[in-house]
PDB file of C-alpha atoms and ligand atoms in Angstrom:
ATOM      1  CA  MET A   1       0.000   0.000   0.000  1.00  0.00           C
ATOM      2  CA  ARG A   2       1.102   3.563  -0.618  1.00  0.00           C
ATOM      3  CA  VAL A   3      -0.162   6.987   0.453  1.00  0.00           C
ATOM      4  CA  GLY A   4      -0.138  10.275  -1.432  1.00  0.00           C
ATOM      5  CA  LEU A   5      -0.561  13.882  -0.360  1.00  0.00           C
ATOM      6  CA  GLY A   6      -1.934  16.747  -2.434  1.00  0.00           C
ATOM      7  CA  TYR A   7      -2.247  20.479  -1.835  1.00  0.00           C
ATOM      8  CA  ASP A   8      -3.546  23.234  -4.073  1.00  0.00           C
ATOM      9  CA  ALA A   9      -4.673  26.848  -3.849  1.00  0.00           C
ATOM     10  CA  HIS A  10      -6.412  29.141  -6.325  1.00  0.00           C
ATOM     11  CA  ARG A  11      -7.398  32.795  -6.271  1.00  0.00           C
ATOM     12  CA  LEU A  12     -11.078  33.818  -6.033  1.00  0.00           C
ATOM     13  CA  VAL A  13     -12.099  36.249  -8.766  1.00  0.00           C
ATOM     14  CA  PRO A  14     -15.327  37.683 -10.203  1.00  0.00           C
ATOM     15  CA  GLY A  15     -16.723  36.352 -13.465  1.00  0.00           C
ATOM     16  CA  ARG A  16     -15.841  32.688 -12.944  1.00  0.00           C
ATOM     17  CA  PRO A  17     -18.047  29.807 -11.776  1.00  0.00           C
ATOM     18  CA  LEU A  18     -17.031  28.210  -8.493  1.00  0.00           C
ATOM     19  CA  ILE A  19     -16.363  24.516  -9.145  1.00  0.00           C
ATOM     20  CA  LEU A  20     -15.363  22.246  -6.262  1.00  0.00           C
ATOM     21  CA  GLY A  21     -15.208  18.477  -6.553  1.00  0.00           C
ATOM     22  CA  GLY A  22     -16.792  18.769  -9.978  1.00  0.00           C
ATOM     23  CA  VAL A  23     -19.843  20.556  -8.562  1.00  0.00           C
ATOM     24  CA  GLU A  24     -20.855  24.146  -9.313  1.00  0.00           C
ATOM     25  CA  ILE A  25     -21.501  26.064  -6.115  1.00  0.00           C
ATOM     26  CA  PRO A  26     -23.550  29.281  -6.136  1.00  0.00           C
ATOM     27  CA  TYR A  27     -21.247  32.160  -5.184  1.00  0.00           C
ATOM     28  CA  HIS A  28     -20.427  35.605  -6.584  1.00  0.00           C
ATOM     29  CA  LEU A  29     -16.765  34.640  -7.099  1.00  0.00           C
ATOM     30  CA  GLY A  30     -15.076  31.686  -8.765  1.00  0.00           C
ATOM     31  CA  LEU A  31     -11.575  30.238  -8.892  1.00  0.00           C
ATOM     32  CA  LYS A  32      -9.061  31.563 -11.385  1.00  0.00           C
ATOM     33  CA  GLY A  33      -7.006  29.072 -13.359  1.00  0.00           C
ATOM     34  CA  HIS A  34      -6.202  27.554 -16.725  1.00  0.00           C
ATOM     35  CA  SER A  35      -8.626  24.639 -16.282  1.00  0.00           C
ATOM     36  CA  ASP A  36     -11.855  25.005 -14.291  1.00  0.00           C
ATOM     37  CA  ALA A  37      -9.507  25.656 -11.320  1.00  0.00           C
ATOM     38  CA  ASP A  38     -11.248  23.013  -9.182  1.00  0.00           C
ATOM     39  CA  VAL A  39      -8.864  23.240  -6.259  1.00  0.00           C
ATOM     40  CA  LEU A  40     -10.304  20.139  -4.533  1.00  0.00           C
ATOM     41  CA  SER A  41      -9.999  17.901  -7.604  1.00  0.00           C
ATOM     42  CA  HIS A  42      -6.469  19.207  -8.165  1.00  0.00           C
ATOM     43  CA  ALA A  43      -5.426  18.316  -4.610  1.00  0.00           C
ATOM     44  CA  ILE A  44      -6.892  14.823  -5.044  1.00  0.00           C
ATOM     45  CA  GLY A  45      -5.165  14.435  -8.420  1.00  0.00           C
ATOM     46  CA  ASP A  46      -1.812  15.414  -6.951  1.00  0.00           C
ATOM     47  CA  ALA A  47      -2.339  12.982  -4.078  1.00  0.00           C
ATOM     48  CA  LEU A  48      -3.042  10.152  -6.547  1.00  0.00           C
ATOM     49  CA  LEU A  49       0.025  10.989  -8.624  1.00  0.00           C
ATOM     50  CA  GLY A  50       2.096  11.186  -5.458  1.00  0.00           C
ATOM     51  CA  ALA A  51       0.867   7.814  -4.220  1.00  0.00           C
ATOM     52  CA  VAL A  52       2.116   6.030  -7.350  1.00  0.00           C
ATOM     53  CA  GLY A  53       5.304   8.096  -7.651  1.00  0.00           C
ATOM     54  CA  ALA A  54       4.180   9.799 -10.846  1.00  0.00           C
ATOM     55  CA  GLY A  55       5.154  13.399 -10.173  1.00  0.00           C
ATOM     56  CA  ASP A  56       2.557  16.135 -10.068  1.00  0.00           C
ATOM     57  CA  LEU A  57      -0.409  17.629 -11.885  1.00  0.00           C
ATOM     58  CA  GLY A  58       1.503  20.467 -13.542  1.00  0.00           C
ATOM     59  CA  GLN A  59       3.885  17.955 -15.092  1.00  0.00           C
ATOM     60  CA  HIS A  60       1.084  15.884 -16.625  1.00  0.00           C
ATOM     61  CA  PHE A  61      -1.277  18.738 -17.540  1.00  0.00           C
ATOM     62  CA  PRO A  62       0.817  21.881 -18.159  1.00  0.00           C
ATOM     63  CA  ASP A  63      -1.113  25.148 -17.836  1.00  0.00           C
ATOM     64  CA  THR A  64       0.602  26.298 -21.044  1.00  0.00           C
ATOM     65  CA  ASP A  65      -1.170  23.555 -23.024  1.00  0.00           C
ATOM     66  CA  PRO A  66      -4.332  24.863 -24.755  1.00  0.00           C
ATOM     67  CA  ALA A  67      -5.781  21.323 -24.581  1.00  0.00           C
ATOM     68  CA  TYR A  68      -6.408  21.846 -20.873  1.00  0.00           C
ATOM     69  CA  GLN A  69      -7.892  25.339 -21.093  1.00  0.00           C
ATOM     70  CA  GLY A  70     -11.262  25.395 -19.325  1.00  0.00           C
ATOM     71  CA  ILE A  71     -11.237  21.600 -19.021  1.00  0.00           C
ATOM     72  CA  SER A  72     -13.281  19.933 -16.271  1.00  0.00           C
ATOM     73  CA  SER A  73     -10.886  18.730 -13.625  1.00  0.00           C
ATOM     74  CA  LEU A  74     -12.969  15.570 -13.345  1.00  0.00           C
ATOM     75  CA  VAL A  75     -11.588  14.664 -16.796  1.00  0.00           C
ATOM     76  CA  LEU A  76      -8.091  15.146 -15.387  1.00  0.00           C
ATOM     77  CA  LEU A  77      -8.975  12.850 -12.480  1.00  0.00           C
ATOM     78  CA  GLU A  78     -10.201  10.218 -14.948  1.00  0.00           C
ATOM     79  CA  LYS A  79      -6.874  10.360 -16.785  1.00  0.00           C
ATOM     80  CA  ILE A  80      -4.953  10.175 -13.524  1.00  0.00           C
ATOM     81  CA  LEU A  81      -6.989   7.174 -12.379  1.00  0.00           C
ATOM     82  CA  SER A  82      -6.046   5.394 -15.625  1.00  0.00           C
ATOM     83  CA  LEU A  83      -2.406   6.113 -14.898  1.00  0.00           C
ATOM     84  CA  VAL A  84      -2.768   4.761 -11.357  1.00  0.00           C
ATOM     85  CA  ARG A  85      -4.230   1.545 -12.806  1.00  0.00           C
ATOM     86  CA  GLU A  86      -1.531   1.292 -15.465  1.00  0.00           C
ATOM     87  CA  ARG A  87       0.980   1.312 -12.643  1.00  0.00           C
ATOM     88  CA  GLY A  88      -0.825  -1.620 -11.011  1.00  0.00           C
ATOM     89  CA  TYR A  89      -2.609   0.166  -8.187  1.00  0.00           C
ATOM     90  CA  GLN A  90      -6.224   0.684  -7.167  1.00  0.00           C
ATOM     91  CA  LEU A  91      -7.595   3.534  -5.098  1.00  0.00           C
ATOM     92  CA  VAL A  92      -8.695   2.579  -1.592  1.00  0.00           C
ATOM     93  CA  ASN A  93      -9.934   5.885  -0.153  1.00  0.00           C
ATOM     94  CA  VAL A  94      -9.690   9.662  -0.327  1.00  0.00           C
ATOM     95  CA  ASP A  95      -9.778  12.121   2.549  1.00  0.00           C
ATOM     96  CA  ALA A  96      -9.721  15.831   1.791  1.00  0.00           C
ATOM     97  CA  THR A  97     -10.202  19.219   3.422  1.00  0.00           C
ATOM     98  CA  VAL A  98     -11.253  22.378   1.596  1.00  0.00           C
ATOM     99  CA  VAL A  99     -10.204  25.614   3.279  1.00  0.00           C
ATOM    100  CA  ALA A 100     -12.762  28.347   2.615  1.00  0.00           C
ATOM    101  CA  GLN A 101     -13.901  31.288   4.696  1.00  0.00           C
ATOM    102  CA  ALA A 102     -16.930  31.532   2.382  1.00  0.00           C
ATOM    103  CA  PRO A 103     -19.171  30.246   0.936  1.00  0.00           C
ATOM    104  CA  THR A 104     -20.442  27.642   3.401  1.00  0.00           C
ATOM    105  CA  LEU A 105     -19.636  24.337   1.732  1.00  0.00           C
ATOM    106  CA  LYS A 106     -21.364  21.884   4.047  1.00  0.00           C
ATOM    107  CA  PRO A 107     -24.663  21.710   2.107  1.00  0.00           C
ATOM    108  CA  HIS A 108     -22.757  20.897  -1.110  1.00  0.00           C
ATOM    109  CA  ILE A 109     -20.487  18.177   0.259  1.00  0.00           C
ATOM    110  CA  PRO A 110     -22.823  15.227  -0.490  1.00  0.00           C
ATOM    111  CA  ARG A 111     -22.943  16.254  -4.180  1.00  0.00           C
ATOM    112  CA  MET A 112     -19.147  16.620  -4.291  1.00  0.00           C
ATOM    113  CA  ILE A 113     -18.721  13.164  -2.771  1.00  0.00           C
ATOM    114  CA  ALA A 114     -21.138  11.662  -5.314  1.00  0.00           C
ATOM    115  CA  ALA A 115     -19.362  13.305  -8.264  1.00  0.00           C
ATOM    116  CA  LEU A 116     -15.881  12.362  -7.065  1.00  0.00           C
ATOM    117  CA  ALA A 117     -16.826   8.780  -6.148  1.00  0.00           C
ATOM    118  CA  GLN A 118     -18.305   8.296  -9.605  1.00  0.00           C
ATOM    119  CA  VAL A 119     -15.258   9.552 -11.477  1.00  0.00           C
ATOM    120  CA  LEU A 120     -12.831   7.760  -9.147  1.00  0.00           C
ATOM    121  CA  GLN A 121     -14.904   4.561  -9.371  1.00  0.00           C
ATOM    122  CA  ILE A 122     -15.031   3.940  -5.641  1.00  0.00           C
ATOM    123  CA  ALA A 123     -17.889   3.831  -3.135  1.00  0.00           C
ATOM    124  CA  PRO A 124     -19.074   7.186  -1.772  1.00  0.00           C
ATOM    125  CA  GLN A 125     -18.183   5.858   1.683  1.00  0.00           C
ATOM    126  CA  ALA A 126     -14.542   5.815   0.550  1.00  0.00           C
ATOM    127  CA  VAL A 127     -14.579   9.545  -0.222  1.00  0.00           C
ATOM    128  CA  ASN A 128     -14.511  11.923   2.731  1.00  0.00           C
ATOM    129  CA  ILE A 129     -14.669  15.666   2.156  1.00  0.00           C
ATOM    130  CA  LYS A 130     -14.354  18.180   4.961  1.00  0.00           C
ATOM    131  CA  ALA A 131     -14.570  21.951   4.969  1.00  0.00           C
ATOM    132  CA  THR A 132     -12.966  24.391   7.348  1.00  0.00           C
ATOM    133  CA  THR A 133     -12.382  28.104   7.705  1.00  0.00           C
ATOM    134  CA  THR A 134      -9.172  29.601   9.087  1.00  0.00           C
ATOM    135  CA  GLU A 135     -11.083  31.949  11.394  1.00  0.00           C
ATOM    136  CA  ARG A 136     -10.354  34.843   9.032  1.00  0.00           C
ATOM    137  CA  MET A 137      -6.568  34.322   9.153  1.00  0.00           C
ATOM    138  CA  GLY A 138      -4.395  34.243   6.050  1.00  0.00           C
ATOM    139  CA  PHE A 139      -5.346  34.360   2.344  1.00  0.00           C
ATOM    140  CA  THR A 140      -8.253  31.984   2.723  1.00  0.00           C
ATOM    141  CA  GLY A 141      -9.476  33.835   5.783  1.00  0.00           C
ATOM    142  CA  ARG A 142      -9.451  37.125   3.886  1.00  0.00           C
ATOM    143  CA  GLY A 143     -11.411  35.511   1.055  1.00  0.00           C
ATOM    144  CA  GLU A 144      -8.583  35.957  -1.468  1.00  0.00           C
ATOM    145  CA  GLY A 145      -8.659  32.322  -2.448  1.00  0.00           C
ATOM    146  CA  LEU A 146      -9.459  28.738  -1.547  1.00  0.00           C
ATOM    147  CA  ALA A 147      -7.108  25.907  -0.692  1.00  0.00           C
ATOM    148  CA  ALA A 148      -7.491  22.149  -0.467  1.00  0.00           C
ATOM    149  CA  TYR A 149      -5.551  19.283   1.043  1.00  0.00           C
ATOM    150  CA  ALA A 150      -6.024  15.632   0.150  1.00  0.00           C
ATOM    151  CA  VAL A 151      -4.573  12.283   1.083  1.00  0.00           C
ATOM    152  CA  VAL A 152      -5.233   9.033  -0.713  1.00  0.00           C
ATOM    153  CA  LEU A 153      -4.391   5.411  -0.072  1.00  0.00           C
ATOM    154  CA  VAL A 154      -3.733   3.051  -2.958  1.00  0.00           C
ATOM    155  CA  ASP A 155      -3.239  -0.692  -2.895  1.00  0.00           C
ATOM    156  CA  GLN A 156      -1.632  -3.054  -5.375  1.00  0.00           C
ATOM    157  CA  ALA A 157      -4.385  -4.248  -7.696  1.00  0.00           C
ATOM    158  CA  GLY A 158      -5.295  -7.899  -8.023  1.00  0.00           C
TER     159      GLY A 158
HETATM  160 MG1   MG B   1      -4.680  23.873  -9.349  1.00  0.00          MG
END
C-alpha cells in the first residue's frame, strides 16, 4: 500500500463559476485558473500521482497547453486514475479538506462526494470531504482564495 498527499490553492475572482469536486456552487466569485480551477480535484489528483510516484499535476497537464484550457478537472482525475491503474494500483480511499472562509460548503459536500466517487470509481463511503475556515486568518481567511488538502491510499491491484 502507498499513500499520497496533495495540496492546491487558487485565487477567487469575479466572473468565474465556483467549481469544487466537480460541482458548481452558487457564489459571486469563482476560482481563477487555466482549467476550471477546481482546487479540490487538483489536490486529489496530486495525491493520486504522489501515491504512485508519478510526479505532479503540472507535469502531466501543463497550464501552457491549450488542450487543458477550461477543461473539467474531473476529466483530469479520470486520466490520472487510468495512470494509477496502469501502474498496477487501485484507489482505496480519499480524505480531503477544503479551506474556505466563504461560501459555506457543508450543504454541497454530499454532491461533491457523489461526483468524485463516480469519477474515481469507488464507493461514496470511501470519499470523505471536509470543509474548514481559518477563522479569518491568512489568504483563505481574507477571502482571497481557496485551498485544499487531500490524502489518498492506494493498494496493489489484483
Ligand atoms: Mg490547481
